PDB file of C-alpha atoms and ligand atoms in Angstrom:
ATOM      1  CA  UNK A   1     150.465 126.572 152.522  1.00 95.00           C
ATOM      2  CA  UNK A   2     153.316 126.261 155.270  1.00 96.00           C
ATOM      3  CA  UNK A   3     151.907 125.474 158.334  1.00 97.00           C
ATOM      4  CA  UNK A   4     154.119 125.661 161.481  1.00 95.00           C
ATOM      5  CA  UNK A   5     153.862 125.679 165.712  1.00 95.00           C
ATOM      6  CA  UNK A   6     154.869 128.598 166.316  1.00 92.00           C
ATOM      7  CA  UNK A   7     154.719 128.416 169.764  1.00 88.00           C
ATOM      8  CA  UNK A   8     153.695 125.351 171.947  1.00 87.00           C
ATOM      9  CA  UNK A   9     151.222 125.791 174.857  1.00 84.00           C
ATOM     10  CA  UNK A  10     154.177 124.568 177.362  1.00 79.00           C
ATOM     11  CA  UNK A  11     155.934 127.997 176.275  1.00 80.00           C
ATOM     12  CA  UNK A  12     152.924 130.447 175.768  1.00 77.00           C
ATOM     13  CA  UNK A  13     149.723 128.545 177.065  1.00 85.00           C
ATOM     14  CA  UNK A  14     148.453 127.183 174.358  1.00 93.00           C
ATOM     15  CA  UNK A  15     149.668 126.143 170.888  1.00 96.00           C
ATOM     16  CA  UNK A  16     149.925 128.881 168.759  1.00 96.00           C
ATOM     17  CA  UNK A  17     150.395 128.335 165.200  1.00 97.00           C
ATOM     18  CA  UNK A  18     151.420 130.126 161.387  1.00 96.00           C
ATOM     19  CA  UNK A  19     149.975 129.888 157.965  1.00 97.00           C
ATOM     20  CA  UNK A  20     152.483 131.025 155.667  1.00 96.00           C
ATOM     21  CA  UNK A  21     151.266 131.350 151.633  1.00 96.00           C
ATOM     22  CA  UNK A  22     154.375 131.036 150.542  1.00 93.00           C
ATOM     23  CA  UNK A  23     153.318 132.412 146.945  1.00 93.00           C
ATOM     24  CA  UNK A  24     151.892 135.596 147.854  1.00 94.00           C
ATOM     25  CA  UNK A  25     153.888 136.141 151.687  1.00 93.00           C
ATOM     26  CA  UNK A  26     150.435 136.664 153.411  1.00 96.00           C
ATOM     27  CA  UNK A  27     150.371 135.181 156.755  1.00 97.00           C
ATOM     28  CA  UNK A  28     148.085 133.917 159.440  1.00 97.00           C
ATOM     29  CA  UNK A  29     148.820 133.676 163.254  1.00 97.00           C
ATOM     30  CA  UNK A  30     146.129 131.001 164.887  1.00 98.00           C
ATOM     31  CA  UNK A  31     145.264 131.368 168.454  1.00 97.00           C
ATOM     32  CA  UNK A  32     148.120 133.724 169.488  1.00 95.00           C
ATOM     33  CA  UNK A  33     148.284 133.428 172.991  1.00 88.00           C
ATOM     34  CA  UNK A  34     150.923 135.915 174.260  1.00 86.00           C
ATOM     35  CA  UNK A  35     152.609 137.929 172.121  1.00 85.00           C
ATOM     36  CA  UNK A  36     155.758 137.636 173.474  1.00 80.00           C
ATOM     37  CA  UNK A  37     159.422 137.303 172.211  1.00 81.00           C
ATOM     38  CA  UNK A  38     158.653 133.680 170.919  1.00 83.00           C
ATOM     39  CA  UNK A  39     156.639 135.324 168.034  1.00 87.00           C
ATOM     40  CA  UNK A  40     158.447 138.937 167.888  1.00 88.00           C
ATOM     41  CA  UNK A  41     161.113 137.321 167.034  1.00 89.00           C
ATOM     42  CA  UNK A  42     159.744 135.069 164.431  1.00 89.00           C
ATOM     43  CA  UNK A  43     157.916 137.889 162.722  1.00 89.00           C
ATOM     44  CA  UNK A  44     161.318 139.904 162.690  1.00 89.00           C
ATOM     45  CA  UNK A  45     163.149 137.164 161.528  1.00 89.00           C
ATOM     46  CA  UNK A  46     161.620 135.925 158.892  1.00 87.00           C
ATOM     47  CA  UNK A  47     160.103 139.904 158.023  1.00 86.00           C
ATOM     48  CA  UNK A  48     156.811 138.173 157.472  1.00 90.00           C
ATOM     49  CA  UNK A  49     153.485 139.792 156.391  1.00 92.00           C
ATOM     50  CA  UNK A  50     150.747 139.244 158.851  1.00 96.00           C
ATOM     51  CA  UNK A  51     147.751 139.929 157.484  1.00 97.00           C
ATOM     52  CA  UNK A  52     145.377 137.892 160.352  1.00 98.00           C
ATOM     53  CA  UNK A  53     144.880 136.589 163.743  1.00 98.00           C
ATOM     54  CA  UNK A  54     142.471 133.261 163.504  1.00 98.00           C
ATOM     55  CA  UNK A  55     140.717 132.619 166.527  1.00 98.00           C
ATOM     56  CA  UNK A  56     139.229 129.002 167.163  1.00 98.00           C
ATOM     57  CA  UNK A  57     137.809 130.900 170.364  1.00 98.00           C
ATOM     58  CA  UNK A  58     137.370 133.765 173.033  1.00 97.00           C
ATOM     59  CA  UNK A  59     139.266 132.075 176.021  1.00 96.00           C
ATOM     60  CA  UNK A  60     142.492 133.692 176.924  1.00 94.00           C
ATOM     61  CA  UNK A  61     144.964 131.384 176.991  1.00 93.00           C
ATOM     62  CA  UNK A  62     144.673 131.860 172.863  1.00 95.00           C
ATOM     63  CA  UNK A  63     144.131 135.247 172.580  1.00 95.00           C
ATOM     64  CA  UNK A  64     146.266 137.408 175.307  1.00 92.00           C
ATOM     65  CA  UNK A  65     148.487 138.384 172.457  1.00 93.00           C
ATOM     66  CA  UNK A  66     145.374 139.468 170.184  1.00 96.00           C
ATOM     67  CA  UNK A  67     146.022 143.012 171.299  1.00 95.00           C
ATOM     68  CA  UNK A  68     149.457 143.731 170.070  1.00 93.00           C
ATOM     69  CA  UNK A  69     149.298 141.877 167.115  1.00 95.00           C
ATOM     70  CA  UNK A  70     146.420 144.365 166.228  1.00 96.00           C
ATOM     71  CA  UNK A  71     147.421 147.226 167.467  1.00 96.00           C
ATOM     72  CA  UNK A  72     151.762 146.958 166.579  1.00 93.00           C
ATOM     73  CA  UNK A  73     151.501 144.888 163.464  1.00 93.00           C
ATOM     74  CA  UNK A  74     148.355 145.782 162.238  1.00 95.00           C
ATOM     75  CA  UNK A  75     147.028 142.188 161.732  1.00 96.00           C
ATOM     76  CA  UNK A  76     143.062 141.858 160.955  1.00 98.00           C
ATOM     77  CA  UNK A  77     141.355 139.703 163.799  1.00 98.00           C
ATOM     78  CA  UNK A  78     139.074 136.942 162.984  1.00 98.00           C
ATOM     79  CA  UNK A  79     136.554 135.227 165.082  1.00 98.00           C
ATOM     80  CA  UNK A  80     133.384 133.489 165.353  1.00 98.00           C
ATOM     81  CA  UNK A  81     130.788 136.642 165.929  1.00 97.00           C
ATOM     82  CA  UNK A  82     129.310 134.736 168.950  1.00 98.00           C
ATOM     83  CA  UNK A  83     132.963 134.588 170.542  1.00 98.00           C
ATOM     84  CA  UNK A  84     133.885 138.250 169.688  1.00 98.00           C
ATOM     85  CA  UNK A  85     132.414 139.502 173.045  1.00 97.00           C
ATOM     86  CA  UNK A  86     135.258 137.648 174.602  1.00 97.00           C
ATOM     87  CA  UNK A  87     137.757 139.987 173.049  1.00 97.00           C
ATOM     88  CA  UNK A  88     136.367 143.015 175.364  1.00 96.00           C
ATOM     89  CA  UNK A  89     135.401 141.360 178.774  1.00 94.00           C
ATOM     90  CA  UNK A  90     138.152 139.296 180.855  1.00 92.00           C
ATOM     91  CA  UNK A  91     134.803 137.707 182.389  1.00 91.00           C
ATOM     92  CA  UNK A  92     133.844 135.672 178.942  1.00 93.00           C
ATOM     93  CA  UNK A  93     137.361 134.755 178.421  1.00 94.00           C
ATOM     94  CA  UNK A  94     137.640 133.330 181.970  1.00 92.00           C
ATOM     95  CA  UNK A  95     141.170 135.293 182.197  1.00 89.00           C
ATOM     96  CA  UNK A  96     142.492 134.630 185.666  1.00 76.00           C
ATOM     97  CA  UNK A  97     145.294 133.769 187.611  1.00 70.00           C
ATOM     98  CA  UNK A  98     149.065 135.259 186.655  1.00 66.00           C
ATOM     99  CA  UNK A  99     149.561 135.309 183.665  1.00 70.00           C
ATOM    100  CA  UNK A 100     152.859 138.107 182.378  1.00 69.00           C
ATOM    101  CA  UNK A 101     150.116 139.696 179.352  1.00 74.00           C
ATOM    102  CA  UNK A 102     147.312 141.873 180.671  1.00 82.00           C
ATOM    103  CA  UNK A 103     143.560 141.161 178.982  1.00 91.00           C
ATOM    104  CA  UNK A 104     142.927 144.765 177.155  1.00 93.00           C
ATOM    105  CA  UNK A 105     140.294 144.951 175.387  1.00 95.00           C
ATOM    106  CA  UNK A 106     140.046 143.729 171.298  1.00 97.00           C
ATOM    107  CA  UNK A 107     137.097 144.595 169.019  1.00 98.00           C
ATOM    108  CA  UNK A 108     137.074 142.345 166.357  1.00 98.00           C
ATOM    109  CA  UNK A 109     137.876 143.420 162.863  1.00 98.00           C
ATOM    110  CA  UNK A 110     136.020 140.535 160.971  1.00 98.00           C
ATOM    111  CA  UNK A 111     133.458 137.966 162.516  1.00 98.00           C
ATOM    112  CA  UNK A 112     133.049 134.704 160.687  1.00 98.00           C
ATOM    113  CA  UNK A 113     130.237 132.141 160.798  1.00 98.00           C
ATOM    114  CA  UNK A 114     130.092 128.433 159.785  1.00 98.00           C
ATOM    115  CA  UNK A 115     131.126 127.817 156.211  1.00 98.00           C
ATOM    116  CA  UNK A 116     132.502 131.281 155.664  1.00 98.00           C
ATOM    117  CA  UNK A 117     135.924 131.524 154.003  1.00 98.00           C
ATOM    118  CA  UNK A 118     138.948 133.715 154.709  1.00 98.00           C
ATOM    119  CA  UNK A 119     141.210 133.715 151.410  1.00 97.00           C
ATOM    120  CA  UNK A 120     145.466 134.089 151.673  1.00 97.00           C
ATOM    121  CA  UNK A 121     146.426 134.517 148.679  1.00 95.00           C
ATOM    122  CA  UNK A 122     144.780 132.478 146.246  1.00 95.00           C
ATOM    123  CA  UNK A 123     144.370 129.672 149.412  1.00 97.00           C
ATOM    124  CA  UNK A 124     140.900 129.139 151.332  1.00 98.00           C
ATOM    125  CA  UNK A 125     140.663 128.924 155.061  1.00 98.00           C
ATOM    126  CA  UNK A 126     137.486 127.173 155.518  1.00 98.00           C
ATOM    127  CA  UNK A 127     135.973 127.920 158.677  1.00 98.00           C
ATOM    128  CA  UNK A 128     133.403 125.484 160.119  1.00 98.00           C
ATOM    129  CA  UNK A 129     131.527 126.068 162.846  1.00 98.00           C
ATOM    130  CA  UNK A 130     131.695 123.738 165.847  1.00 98.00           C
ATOM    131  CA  UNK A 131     130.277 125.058 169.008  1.00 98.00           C
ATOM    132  CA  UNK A 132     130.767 122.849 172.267  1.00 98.00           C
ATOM    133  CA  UNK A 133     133.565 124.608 174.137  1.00 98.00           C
ATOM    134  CA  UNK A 134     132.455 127.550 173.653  1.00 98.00           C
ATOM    135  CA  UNK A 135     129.340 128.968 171.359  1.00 98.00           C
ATOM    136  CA  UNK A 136     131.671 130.482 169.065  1.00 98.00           C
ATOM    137  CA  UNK A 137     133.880 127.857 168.669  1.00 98.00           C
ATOM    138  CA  UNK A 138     135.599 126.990 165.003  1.00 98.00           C
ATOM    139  CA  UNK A 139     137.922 124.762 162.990  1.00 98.00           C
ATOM    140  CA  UNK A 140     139.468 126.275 160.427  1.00 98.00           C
ATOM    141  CA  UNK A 141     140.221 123.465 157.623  1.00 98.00           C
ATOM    142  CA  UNK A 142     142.827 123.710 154.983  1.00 98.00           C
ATOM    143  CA  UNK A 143     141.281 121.545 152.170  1.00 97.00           C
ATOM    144  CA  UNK A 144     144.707 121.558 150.459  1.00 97.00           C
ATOM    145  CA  UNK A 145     146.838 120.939 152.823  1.00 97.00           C
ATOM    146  CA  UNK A 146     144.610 118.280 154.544  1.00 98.00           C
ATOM    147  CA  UNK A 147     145.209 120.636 157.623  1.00 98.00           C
ATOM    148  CA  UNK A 148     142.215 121.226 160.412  1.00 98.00           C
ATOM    149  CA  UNK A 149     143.145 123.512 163.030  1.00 98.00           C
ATOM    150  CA  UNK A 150     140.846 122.484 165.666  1.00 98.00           C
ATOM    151  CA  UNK A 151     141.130 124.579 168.556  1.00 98.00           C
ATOM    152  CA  UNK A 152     139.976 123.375 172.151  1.00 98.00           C
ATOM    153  CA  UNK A 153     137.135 121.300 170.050  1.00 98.00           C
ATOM    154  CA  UNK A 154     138.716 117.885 169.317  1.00 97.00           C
ATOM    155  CA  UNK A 155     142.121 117.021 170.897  1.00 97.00           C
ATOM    156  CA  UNK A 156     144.597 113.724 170.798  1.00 96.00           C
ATOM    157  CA  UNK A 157     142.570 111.080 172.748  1.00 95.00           C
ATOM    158  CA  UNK A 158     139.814 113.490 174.084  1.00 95.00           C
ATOM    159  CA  UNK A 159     138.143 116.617 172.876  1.00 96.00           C
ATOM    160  CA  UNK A 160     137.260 120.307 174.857  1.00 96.00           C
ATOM    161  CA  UNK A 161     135.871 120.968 178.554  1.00 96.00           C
ATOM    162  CA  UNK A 162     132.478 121.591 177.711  1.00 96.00           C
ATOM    163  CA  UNK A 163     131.369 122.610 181.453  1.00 96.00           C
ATOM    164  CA  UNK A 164     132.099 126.609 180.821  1.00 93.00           C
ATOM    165  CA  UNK A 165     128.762 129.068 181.000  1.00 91.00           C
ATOM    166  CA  UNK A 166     128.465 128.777 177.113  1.00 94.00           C
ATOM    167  CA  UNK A 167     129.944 125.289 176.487  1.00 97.00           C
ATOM    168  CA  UNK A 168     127.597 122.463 175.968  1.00 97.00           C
ATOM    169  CA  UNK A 169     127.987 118.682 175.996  1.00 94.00           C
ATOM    170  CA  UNK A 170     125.147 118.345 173.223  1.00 95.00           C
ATOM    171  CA  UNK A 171     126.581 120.798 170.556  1.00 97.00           C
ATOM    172  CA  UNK A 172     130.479 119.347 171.662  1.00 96.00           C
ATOM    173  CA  UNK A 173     128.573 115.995 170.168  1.00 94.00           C
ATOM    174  CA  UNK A 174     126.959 117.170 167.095  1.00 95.00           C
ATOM    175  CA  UNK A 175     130.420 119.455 166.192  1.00 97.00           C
ATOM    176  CA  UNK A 176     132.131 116.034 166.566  1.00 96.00           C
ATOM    177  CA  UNK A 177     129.692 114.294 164.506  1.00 94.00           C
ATOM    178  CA  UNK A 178     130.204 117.400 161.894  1.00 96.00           C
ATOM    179  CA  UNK A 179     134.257 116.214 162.105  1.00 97.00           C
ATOM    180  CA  UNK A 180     134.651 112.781 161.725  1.00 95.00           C
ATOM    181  CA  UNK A 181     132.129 112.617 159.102  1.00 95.00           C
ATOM    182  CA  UNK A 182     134.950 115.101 156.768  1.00 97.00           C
ATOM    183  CA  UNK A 183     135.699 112.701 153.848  1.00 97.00           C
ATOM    184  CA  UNK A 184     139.008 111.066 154.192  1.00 97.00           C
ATOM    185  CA  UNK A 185     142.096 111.784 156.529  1.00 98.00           C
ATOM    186  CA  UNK A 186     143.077 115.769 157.218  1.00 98.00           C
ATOM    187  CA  UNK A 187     146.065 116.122 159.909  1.00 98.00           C
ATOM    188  CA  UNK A 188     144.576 117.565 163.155  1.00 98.00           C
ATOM    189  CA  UNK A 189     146.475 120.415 165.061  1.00 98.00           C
ATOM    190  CA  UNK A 190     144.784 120.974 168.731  1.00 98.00           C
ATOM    191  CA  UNK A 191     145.111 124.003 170.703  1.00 98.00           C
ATOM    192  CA  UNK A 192     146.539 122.037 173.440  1.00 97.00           C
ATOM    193  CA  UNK A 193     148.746 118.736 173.327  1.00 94.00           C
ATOM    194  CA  UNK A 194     150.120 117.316 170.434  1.00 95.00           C
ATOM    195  CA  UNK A 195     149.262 116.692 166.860  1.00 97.00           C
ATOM    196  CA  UNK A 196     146.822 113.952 165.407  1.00 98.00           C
ATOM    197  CA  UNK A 197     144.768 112.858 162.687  1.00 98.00           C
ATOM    198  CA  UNK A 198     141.445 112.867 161.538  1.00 98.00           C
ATOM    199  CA  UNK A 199     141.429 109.089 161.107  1.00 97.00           C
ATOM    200  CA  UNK A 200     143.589 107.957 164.129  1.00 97.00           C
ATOM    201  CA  UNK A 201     140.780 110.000 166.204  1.00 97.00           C
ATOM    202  CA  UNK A 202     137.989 108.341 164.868  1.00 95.00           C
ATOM    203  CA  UNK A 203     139.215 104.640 166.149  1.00 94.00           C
ATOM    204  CA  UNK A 204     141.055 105.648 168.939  1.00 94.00           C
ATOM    205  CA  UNK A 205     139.693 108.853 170.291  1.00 94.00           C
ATOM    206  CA  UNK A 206     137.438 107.658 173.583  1.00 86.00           C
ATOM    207  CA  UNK A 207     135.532 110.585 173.309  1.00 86.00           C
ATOM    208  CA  UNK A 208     134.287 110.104 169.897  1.00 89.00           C
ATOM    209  CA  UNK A 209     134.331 106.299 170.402  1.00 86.00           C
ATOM    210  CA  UNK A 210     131.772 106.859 173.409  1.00 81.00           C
ATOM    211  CA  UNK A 211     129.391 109.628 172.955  1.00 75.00           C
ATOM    212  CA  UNK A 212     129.607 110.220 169.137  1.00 62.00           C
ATOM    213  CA  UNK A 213     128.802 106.709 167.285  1.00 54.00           C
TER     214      UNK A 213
HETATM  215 ZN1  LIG B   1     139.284 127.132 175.574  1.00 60.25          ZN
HETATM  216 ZN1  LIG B   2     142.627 126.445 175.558  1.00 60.25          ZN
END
């Protein structure tokens, strides 16, 4: 699978990201959060075949373009089922300040719990569960690619605000836990800040190195 940042957070909020099957053309959009002429123009240009929207979670800085992915390219919208509330109510998603894409409202077209798997093409997205930052927070791991897309769960050096009405500091620990105890290395692509991996987080992450061992 062809994995790609779309769009970083410094140009749309937060980093927004493509799964391209290369085999079949299906594609995946991960945390899309403004659909804007960043990713118009990449779904134009390379006349791709969208067939879902991965959330990692409700907040809006990863899902303001949710809405017109749905509605203009007719994308199926995936999300934990205790985040989908967040799609219809500005409140859950903590949408404030001004920001160019209005909040309208999303229902969900498939909701996804821990160890569930969404399938492009003959590849697995395996989601995993990993509440913390939210309740309905998820990676979604790419066992072949050694790819986890982690969302605002673990980050470079640190890992998700966990202070929100449904975050909590005790299931941010155990979905940490859940993470570094993966077998082996897997590269780790954040919803914010740059790239890591799996391995570099698990010595050097102060987060992990604190709270989680
Ligand atoms: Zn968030
Ligand atoms: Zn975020």
């Amino acid at each position: 699978m062809k994995v790609t940042l779309l769009a970083s957070e410094h140009e749309i909020f937060a980093n927004t990201y493509l799964l391209e099957d290369e085999k079949s053309g299906e594609a995946a959009i991960v945390d899309p959060a403004w659909y804007g002429d960043v990713i118009k123009g990449v779904l134009e240009e390379k006349n791709i075949n969208l067939k879902y929207v991965l959330l990692t979670h409700g907040h809006f800085d990863h899902i303001l373009g949710v809405y017109g992915l749905q509605k203009e390219v007719g994308a199926k919208v995936v999300i934990h089922e205790s985040d989908a509330g967040h799609l219809l109510d500005p409140k859950k998603s903590l949408r404030e300040g001004n920001f160019p894409e209005p909040q309208y409202p999303v229902t969900a077209d498939i909701t996804v719990k821990d160890g569930d798997v969404i399938m492009l093409g003959d590849e697995e997205i395996k989601v995993m569960s990993t509440p913390g930052h939210t309740n309905g927070s998820v990676c979604y791991i790419l066992e072949n690619d050694r790819v986890i897309l982690s969302g605002d769960t673990l980050f470079c050096m640190t890992a998700g605000r966990t202070d929100f009405p449904d975050g909590s500091d005790e299931k941010m620990i155990a979905s940490l836990k859940r993470l570094v105890a993966l077998d082996g290395d897997y590269t780790v692509l954040p919803g914010h800040n740059r790239a890591t991996t799996l391995e570099s987080e698990r010595k050097r992450n102060w987060y992990i190195r604190r709270m989680v061992k």
